[in-house]
mmCIF file of C-alpha atoms in Angstrom:
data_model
loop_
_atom_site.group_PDB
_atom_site.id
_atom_site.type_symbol
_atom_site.label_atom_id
_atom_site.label_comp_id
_atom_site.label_asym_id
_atom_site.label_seq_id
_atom_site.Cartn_x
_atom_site.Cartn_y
_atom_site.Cartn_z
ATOM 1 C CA UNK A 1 -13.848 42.442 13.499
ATOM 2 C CA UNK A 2 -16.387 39.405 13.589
ATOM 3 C CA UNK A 3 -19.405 40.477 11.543
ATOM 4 C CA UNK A 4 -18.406 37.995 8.793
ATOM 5 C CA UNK A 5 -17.537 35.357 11.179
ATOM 6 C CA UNK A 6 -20.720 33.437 12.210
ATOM 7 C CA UNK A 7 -22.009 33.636 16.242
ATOM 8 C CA UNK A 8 -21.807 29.445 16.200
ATOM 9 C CA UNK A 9 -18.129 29.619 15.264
ATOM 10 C CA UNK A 10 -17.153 32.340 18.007
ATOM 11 C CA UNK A 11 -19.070 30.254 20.779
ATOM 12 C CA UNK A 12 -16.837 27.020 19.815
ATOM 13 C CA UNK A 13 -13.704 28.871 20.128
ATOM 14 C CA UNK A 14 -14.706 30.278 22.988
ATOM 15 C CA UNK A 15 -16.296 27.064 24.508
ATOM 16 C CA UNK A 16 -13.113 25.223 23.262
ATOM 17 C CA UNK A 17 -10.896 27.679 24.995
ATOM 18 C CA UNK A 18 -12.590 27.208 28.154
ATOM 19 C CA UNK A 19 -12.189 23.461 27.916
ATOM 20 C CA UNK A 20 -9.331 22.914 26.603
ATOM 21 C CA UNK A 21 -10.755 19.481 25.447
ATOM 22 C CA UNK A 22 -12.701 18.779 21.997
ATOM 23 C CA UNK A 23 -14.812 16.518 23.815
ATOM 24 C CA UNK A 24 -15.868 18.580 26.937
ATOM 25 C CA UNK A 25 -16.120 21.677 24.260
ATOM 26 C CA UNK A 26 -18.642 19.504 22.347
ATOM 27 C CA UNK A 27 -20.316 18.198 25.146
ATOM 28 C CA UNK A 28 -21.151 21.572 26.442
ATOM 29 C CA UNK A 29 -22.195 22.357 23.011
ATOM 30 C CA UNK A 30 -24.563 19.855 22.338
ATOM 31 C CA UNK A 31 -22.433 19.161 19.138
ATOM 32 C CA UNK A 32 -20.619 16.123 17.874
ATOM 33 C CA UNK A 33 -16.848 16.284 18.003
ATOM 34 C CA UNK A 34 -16.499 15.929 14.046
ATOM 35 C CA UNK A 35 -18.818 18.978 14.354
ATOM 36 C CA UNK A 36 -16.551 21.215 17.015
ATOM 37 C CA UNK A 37 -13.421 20.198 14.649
ATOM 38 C CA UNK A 38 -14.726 21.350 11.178
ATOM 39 C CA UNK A 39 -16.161 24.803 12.999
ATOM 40 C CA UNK A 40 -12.688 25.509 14.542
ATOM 41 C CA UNK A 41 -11.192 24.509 11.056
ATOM 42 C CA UNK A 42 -13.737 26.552 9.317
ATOM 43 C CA UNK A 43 -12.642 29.270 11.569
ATOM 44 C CA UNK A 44 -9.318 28.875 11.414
ATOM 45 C CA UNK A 45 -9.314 28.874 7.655
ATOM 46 C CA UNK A 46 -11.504 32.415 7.608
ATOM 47 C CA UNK A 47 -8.947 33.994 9.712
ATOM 48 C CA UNK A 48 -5.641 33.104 8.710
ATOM 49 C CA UNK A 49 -3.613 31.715 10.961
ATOM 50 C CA UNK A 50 -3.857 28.863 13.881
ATOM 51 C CA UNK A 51 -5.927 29.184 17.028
ATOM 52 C CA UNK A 52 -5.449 26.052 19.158
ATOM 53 C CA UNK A 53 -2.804 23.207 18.667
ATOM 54 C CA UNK A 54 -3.626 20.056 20.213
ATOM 55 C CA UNK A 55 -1.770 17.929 22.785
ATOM 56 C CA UNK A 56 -1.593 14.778 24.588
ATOM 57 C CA UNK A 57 -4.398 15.898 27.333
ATOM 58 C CA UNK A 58 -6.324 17.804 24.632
ATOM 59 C CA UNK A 59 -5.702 21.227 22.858
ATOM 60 C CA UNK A 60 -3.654 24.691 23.973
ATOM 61 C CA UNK A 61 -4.345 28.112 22.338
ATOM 62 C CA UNK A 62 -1.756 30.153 20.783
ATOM 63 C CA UNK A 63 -1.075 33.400 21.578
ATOM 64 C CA UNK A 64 -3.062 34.696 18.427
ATOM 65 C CA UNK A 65 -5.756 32.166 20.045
ATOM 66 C CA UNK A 66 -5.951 34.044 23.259
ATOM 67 C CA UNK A 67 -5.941 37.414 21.769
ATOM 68 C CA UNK A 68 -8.864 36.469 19.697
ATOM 69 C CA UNK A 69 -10.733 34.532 22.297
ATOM 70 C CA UNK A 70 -10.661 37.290 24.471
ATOM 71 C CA UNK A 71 -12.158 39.549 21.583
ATOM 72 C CA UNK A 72 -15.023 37.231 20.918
ATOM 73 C CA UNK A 73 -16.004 36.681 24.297
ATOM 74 C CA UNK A 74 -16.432 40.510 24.289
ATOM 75 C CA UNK A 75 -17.972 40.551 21.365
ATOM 76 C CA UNK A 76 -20.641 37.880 22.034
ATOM 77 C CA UNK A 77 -21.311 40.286 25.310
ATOM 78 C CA UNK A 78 -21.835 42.718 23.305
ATOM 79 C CA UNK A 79 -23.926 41.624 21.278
ATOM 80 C CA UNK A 80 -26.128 40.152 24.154
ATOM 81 C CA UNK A 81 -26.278 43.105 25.731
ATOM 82 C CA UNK A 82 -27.235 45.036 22.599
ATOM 83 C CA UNK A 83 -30.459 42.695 22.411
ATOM 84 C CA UNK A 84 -31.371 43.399 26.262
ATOM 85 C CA UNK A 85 -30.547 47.099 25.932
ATOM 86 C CA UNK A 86 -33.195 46.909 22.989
ATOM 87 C CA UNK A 87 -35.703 45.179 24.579
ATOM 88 C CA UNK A 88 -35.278 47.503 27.613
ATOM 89 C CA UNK A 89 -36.014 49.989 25.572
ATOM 90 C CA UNK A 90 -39.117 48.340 23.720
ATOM 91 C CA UNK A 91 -40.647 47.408 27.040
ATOM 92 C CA UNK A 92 -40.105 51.255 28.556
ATOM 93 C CA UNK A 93 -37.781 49.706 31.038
ATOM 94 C CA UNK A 94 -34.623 51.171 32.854
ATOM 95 C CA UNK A 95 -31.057 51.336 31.205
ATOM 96 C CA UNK A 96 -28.679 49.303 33.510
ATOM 97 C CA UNK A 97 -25.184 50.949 33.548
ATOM 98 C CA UNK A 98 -23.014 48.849 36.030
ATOM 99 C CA UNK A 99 -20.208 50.820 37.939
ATOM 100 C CA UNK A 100 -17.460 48.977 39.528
ATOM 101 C CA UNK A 101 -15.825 50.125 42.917
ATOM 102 C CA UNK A 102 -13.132 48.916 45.564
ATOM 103 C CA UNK A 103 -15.176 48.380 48.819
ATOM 104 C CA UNK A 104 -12.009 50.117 50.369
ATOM 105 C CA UNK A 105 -12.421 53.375 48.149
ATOM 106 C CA UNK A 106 -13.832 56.829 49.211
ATOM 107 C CA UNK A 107 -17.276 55.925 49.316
ATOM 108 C CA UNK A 108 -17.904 59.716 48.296
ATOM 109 C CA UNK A 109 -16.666 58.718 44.483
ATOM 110 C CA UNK A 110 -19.053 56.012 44.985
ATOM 111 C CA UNK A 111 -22.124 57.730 45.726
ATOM 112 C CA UNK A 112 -21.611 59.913 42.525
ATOM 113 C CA UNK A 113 -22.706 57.359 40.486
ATOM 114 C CA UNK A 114 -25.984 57.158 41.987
ATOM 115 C CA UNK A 115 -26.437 61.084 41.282
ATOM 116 C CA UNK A 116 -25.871 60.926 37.632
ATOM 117 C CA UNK A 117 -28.818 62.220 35.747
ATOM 118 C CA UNK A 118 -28.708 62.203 31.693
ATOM 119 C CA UNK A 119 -31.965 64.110 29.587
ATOM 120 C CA UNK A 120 -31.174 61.649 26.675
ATOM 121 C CA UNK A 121 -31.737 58.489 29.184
ATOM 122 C CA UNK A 122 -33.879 59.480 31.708
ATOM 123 C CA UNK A 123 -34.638 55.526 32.893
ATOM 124 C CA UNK A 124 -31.077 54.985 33.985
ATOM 125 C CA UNK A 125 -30.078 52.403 36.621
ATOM 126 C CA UNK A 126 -27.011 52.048 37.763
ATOM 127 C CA UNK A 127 -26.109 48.551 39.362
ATOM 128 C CA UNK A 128 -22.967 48.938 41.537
ATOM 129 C CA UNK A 129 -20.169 46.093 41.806
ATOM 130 C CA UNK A 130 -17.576 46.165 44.936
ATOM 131 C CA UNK A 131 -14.537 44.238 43.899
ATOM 132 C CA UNK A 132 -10.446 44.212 44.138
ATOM 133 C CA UNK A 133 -9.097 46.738 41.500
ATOM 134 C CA UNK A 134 -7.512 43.859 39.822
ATOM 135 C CA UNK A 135 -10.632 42.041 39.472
ATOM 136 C CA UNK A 136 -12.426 45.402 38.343
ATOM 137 C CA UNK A 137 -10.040 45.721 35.596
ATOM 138 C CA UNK A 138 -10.667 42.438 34.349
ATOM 139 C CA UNK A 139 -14.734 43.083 34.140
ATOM 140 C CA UNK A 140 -14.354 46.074 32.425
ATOM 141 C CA UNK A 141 -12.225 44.469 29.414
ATOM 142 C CA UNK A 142 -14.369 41.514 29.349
ATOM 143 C CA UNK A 143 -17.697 44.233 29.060
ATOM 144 C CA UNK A 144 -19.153 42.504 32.326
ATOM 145 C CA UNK A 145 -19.417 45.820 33.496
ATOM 146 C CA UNK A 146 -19.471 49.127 32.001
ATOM 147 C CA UNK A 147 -17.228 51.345 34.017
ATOM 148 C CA UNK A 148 -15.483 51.074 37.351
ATOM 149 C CA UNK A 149 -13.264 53.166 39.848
ATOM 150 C CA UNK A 150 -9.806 51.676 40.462
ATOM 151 C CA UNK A 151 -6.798 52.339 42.071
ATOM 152 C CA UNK A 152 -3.318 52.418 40.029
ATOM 153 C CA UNK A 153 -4.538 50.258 37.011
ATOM 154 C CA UNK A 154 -2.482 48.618 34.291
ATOM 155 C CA UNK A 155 -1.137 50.795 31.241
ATOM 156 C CA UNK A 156 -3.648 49.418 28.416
ATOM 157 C CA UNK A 157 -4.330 49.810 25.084
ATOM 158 C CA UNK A 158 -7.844 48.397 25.453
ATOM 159 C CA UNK A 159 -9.015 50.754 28.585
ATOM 160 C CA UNK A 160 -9.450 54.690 28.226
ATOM 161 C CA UNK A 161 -8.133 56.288 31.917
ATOM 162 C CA UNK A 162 -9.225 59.432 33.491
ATOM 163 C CA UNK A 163 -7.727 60.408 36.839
ATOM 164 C CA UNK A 164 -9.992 61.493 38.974
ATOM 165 C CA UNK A 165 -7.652 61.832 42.828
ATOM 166 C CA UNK A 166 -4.388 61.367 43.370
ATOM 167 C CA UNK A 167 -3.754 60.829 47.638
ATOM 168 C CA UNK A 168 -0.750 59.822 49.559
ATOM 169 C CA UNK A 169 -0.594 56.205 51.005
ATOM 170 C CA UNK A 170 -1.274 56.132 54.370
ATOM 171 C CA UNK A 171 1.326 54.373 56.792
ATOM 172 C CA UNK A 172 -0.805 52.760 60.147
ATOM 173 C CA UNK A 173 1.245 53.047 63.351
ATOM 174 C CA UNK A 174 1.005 51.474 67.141
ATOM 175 C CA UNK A 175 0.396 54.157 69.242
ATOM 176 C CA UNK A 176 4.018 54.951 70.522
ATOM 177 C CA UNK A 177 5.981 54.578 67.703
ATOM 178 C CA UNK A 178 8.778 56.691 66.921
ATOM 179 C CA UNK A 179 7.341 57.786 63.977
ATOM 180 C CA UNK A 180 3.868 59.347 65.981
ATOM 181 C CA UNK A 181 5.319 62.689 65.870
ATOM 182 C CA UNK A 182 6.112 63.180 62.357
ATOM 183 C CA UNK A 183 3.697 64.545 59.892
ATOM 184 C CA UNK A 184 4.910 62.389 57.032
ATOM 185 C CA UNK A 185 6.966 59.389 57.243
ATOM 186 C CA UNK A 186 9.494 58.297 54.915
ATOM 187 C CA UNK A 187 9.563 54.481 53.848
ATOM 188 C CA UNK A 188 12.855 54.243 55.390
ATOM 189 C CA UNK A 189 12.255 55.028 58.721
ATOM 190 C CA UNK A 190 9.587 52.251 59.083
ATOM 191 C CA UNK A 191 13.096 49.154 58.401
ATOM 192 C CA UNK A 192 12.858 48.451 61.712
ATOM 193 C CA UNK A 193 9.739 47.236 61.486
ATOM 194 C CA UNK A 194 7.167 44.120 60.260
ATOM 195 C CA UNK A 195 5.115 45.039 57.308
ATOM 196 C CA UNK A 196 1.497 44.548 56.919
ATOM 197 C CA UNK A 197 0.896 44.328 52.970
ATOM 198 C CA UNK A 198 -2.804 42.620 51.396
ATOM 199 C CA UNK A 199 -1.592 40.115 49.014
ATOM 200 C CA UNK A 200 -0.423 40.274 45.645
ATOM 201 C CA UNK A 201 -2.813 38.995 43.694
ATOM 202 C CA UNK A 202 -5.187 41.653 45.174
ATOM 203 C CA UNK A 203 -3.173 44.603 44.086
ATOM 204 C CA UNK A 204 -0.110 43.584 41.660
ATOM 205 C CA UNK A 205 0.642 46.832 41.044
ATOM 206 C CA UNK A 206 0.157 48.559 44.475
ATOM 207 C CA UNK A 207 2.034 46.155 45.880
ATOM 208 C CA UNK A 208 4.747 45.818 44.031
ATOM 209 C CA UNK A 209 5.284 49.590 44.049
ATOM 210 C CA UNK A 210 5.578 49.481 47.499
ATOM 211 C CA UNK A 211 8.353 46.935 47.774
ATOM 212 C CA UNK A 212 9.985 48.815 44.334
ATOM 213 C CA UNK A 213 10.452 52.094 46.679
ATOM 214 C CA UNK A 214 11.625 50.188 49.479
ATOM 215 C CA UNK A 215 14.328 48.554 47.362
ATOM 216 C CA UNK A 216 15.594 52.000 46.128
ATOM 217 C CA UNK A 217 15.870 53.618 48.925
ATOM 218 C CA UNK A 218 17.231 50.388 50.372
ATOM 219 C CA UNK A 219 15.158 49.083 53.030
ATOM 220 C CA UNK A 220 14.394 45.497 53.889
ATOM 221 C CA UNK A 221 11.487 45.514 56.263
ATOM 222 C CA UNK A 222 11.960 42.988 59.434
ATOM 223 C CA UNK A 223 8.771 40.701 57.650
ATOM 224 C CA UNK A 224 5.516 40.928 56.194
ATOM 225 C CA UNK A 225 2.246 39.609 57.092
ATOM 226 C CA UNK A 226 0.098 39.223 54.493
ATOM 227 C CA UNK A 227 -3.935 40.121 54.997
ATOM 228 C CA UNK A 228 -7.218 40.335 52.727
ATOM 229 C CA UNK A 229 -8.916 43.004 54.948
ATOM 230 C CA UNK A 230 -8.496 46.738 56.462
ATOM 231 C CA UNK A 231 -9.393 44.749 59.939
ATOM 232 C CA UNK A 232 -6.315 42.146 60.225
ATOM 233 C CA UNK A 233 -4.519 45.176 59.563
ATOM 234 C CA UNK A 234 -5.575 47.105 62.455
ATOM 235 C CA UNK A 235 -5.866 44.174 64.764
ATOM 236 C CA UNK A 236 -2.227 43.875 63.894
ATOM 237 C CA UNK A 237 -0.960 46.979 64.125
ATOM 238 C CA UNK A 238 -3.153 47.602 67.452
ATOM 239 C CA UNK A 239 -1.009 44.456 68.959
ATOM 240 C CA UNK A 240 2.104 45.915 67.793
ATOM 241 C CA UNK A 241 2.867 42.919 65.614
ATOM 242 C CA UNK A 242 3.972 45.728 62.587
ATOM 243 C CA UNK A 243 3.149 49.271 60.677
ATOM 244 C CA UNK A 244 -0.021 48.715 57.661
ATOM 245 C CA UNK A 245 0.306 50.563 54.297
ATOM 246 C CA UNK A 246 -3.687 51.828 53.123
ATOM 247 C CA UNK A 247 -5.256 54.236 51.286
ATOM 248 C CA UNK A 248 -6.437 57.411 53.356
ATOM 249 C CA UNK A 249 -10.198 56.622 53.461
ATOM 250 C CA UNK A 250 -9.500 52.670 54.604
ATOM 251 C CA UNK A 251 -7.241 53.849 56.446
ATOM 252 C CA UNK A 252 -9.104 56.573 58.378
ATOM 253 C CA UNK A 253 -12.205 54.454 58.676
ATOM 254 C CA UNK A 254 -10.036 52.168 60.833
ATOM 255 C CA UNK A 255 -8.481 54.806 62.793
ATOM 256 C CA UNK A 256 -9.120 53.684 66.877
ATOM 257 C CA UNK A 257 -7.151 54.083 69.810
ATOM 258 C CA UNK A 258 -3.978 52.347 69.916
ATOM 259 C CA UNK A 259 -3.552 53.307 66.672
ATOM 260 C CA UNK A 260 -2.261 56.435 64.686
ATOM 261 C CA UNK A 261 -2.070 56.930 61.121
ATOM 262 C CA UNK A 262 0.180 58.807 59.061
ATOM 263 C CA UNK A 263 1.223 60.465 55.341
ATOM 264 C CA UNK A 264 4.283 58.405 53.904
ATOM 265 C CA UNK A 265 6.079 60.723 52.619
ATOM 266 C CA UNK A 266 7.617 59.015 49.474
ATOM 267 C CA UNK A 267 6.076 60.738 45.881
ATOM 268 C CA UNK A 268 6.533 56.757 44.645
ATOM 269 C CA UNK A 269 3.848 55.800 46.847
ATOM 270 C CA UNK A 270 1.173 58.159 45.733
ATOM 271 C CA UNK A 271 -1.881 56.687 44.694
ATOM 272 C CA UNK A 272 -3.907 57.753 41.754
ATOM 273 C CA UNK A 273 -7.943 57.026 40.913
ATOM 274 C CA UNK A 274 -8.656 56.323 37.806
ATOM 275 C CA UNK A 275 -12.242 56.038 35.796
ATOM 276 C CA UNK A 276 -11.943 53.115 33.556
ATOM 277 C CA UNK A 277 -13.826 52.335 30.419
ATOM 278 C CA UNK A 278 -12.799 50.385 27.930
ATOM 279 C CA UNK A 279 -10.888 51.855 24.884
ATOM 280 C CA UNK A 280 -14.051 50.647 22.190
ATOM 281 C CA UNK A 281 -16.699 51.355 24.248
ATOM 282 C CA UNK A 282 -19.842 51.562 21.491
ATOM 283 C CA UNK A 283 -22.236 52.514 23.533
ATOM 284 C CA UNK A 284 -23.445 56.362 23.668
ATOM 285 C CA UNK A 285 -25.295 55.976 26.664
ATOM 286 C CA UNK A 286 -22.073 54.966 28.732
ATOM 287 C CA UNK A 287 -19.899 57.025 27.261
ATOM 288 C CA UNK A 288 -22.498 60.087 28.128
ATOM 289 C CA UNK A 289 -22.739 58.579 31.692
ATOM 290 C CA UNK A 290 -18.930 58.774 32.051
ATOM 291 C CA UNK A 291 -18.347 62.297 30.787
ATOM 292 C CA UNK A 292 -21.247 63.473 33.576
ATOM 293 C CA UNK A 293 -19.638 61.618 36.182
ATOM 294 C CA UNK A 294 -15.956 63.136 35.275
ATOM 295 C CA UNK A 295 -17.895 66.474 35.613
ATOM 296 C CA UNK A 296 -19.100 66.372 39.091
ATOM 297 C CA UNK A 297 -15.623 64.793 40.278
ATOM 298 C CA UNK A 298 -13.939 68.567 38.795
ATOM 299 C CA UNK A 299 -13.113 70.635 41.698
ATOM 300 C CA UNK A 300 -15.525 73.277 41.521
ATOM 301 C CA UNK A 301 -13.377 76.741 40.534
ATOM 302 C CA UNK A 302 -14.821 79.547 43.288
ATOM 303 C CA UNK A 303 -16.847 82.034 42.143
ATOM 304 C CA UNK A 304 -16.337 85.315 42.682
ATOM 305 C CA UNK A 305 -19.114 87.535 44.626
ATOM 306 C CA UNK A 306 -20.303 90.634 42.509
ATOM 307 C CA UNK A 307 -20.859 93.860 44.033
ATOM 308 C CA UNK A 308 -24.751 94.432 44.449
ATOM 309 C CA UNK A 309 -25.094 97.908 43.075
ATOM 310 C CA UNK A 310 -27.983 100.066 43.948
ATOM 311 C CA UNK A 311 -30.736 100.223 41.235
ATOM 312 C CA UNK A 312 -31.382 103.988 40.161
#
């Protein structure tokens, strides 16, 4: 897509777009102004169409200019990691693959990527990142990282999705609470109570699943409290101040007593893991590293015991 566009006019546009301001842009660039407006121009004029329009503060992209930003800032990581890959290589050092994971995921998944072994590469390092899903998502389409494990991500062109688990969410319960006894619990029997939901911006889609179901089978919880961490839901649920939705293994690891946790027993509020790559992912090495690690997360099929016969 950009190997006729020179590297100095992808680095103003993306410069520009981060500014938002010719002169900041330039300043950043060690360039003149004049200079920053005849690359964009120049640019501009290559492509076709218009990438920023400029207003009374400074400039705005389009929405062809943020589509293509986006693209060059992956391709300018690309190509920087092509040269480090290379010199890696040259120097007989390790390749890096960097694996993304929620800190709140089954830390068995985890561990797999630390037992990946490939003949072709046999100086592999993998560098592991603990993030929000929503943040993960957003390093793997920008290639800051090569692959990562995420819960319920976005439908996207630009990422390839393999599931690897689908579990139940996990409802957390005050000791005592009428719903103890049961060995699921629907959404609806838990209107009586406060919610305790992490925020939004943590887990659009999670979240807004949750409150999706809960307007279908109409129920309006009593209120939510809002947390960033497993703990504030447990202290909160331990002081009876409302019921926590988590996945199993968070949810497990904060089992204590006081507290009891159970299945819900909606099919809405399954959650599904997913390995994510992105769509265009050039490198073989990745790719490779991927296909191992999809191999060791198969269930392994049971293998029938042979009858020993008797050697004449």
């Amino acid at each position: 897509m950009h190997s006729s566009i020179d590297t100095r006019l992808l680095m103003a546009a993306i410069v520009l777009a981060e500014e938002l301001h010719y002169g900041h842009a330039a300043q950043k660039l060690h360039i003149a102004v004049s200079t920053l407006s005849k690359q964009i121009a120049q640019l501009e004029d290559r492509l076709g169409f218009t990438l920023f329009v400029r207003n009374s503060k400074g400039v705005d992209l389009t929405d062809a200019g943020r589509a293509y930003v986006e693209e060059a800032r992956a391709s300018m990581l690309h190509a920087e990691k092509a040269v480090n890959v290379a010199r890696a290589a040259n120097d007989g050092r390790e390749h890096i693959i960097a694996a993304g994971h929620s800190p709140y995921m089954d830390q068995t998944l985890t561990l797999l990527f630390l037992s990946i072994h490939l003949p072709l590469y046999p100086r592999i390092k993998v560098q592991l990142h603990s993030d929000f899903s929503f943040e993960l998502i957003h390093s793997v389409m920008s290639a800051e990282i090569n692959m990562a494990l995420v819960a319920q991500p976005p439908d996207s062109s630009a990422l390839t999705l393999s599931e690897i688990s689908e579990e139940p969410l996990y409802a957390v319960l005050p000791s005592g609470h009428p719903c103890e006894a049961l060995p699921e619990v629907p959404l609806k029997a838990l209107a009586d109570d406060n919610w305790v939901l992490f925020r939004r911006r943590l887990h659009p889609l999670l979240y807004d699943s949750i409150l999706q179901t809960a307007k279908e089978a109409g129920v309006t919880p009593r209120g939510i409290h809002y947390i960033v961490t497993p703990e504030e839901a447990a202290n909160l649920v331990k002081e009876h101040a409302g019921v926590a939705f988590l996945a199993k293994p968070v949810a497990e690891s904060n089992e204590q007593p006081g507290i009891t946790i159970r299945p819900l027993a909606d099919r809405a509020l399954r959650i599904k893991t997913y390995l994510a790559l992105r769509a265009n992912e050039p490198s073989r090495m990745v790719n490779e590293f991927a296909r191992a690690f999809l191999r060791k997360c198969k269930p392994q099929e049971p293998v029938e015991k042979q009858l020993r016969l008797p050697i004449k």
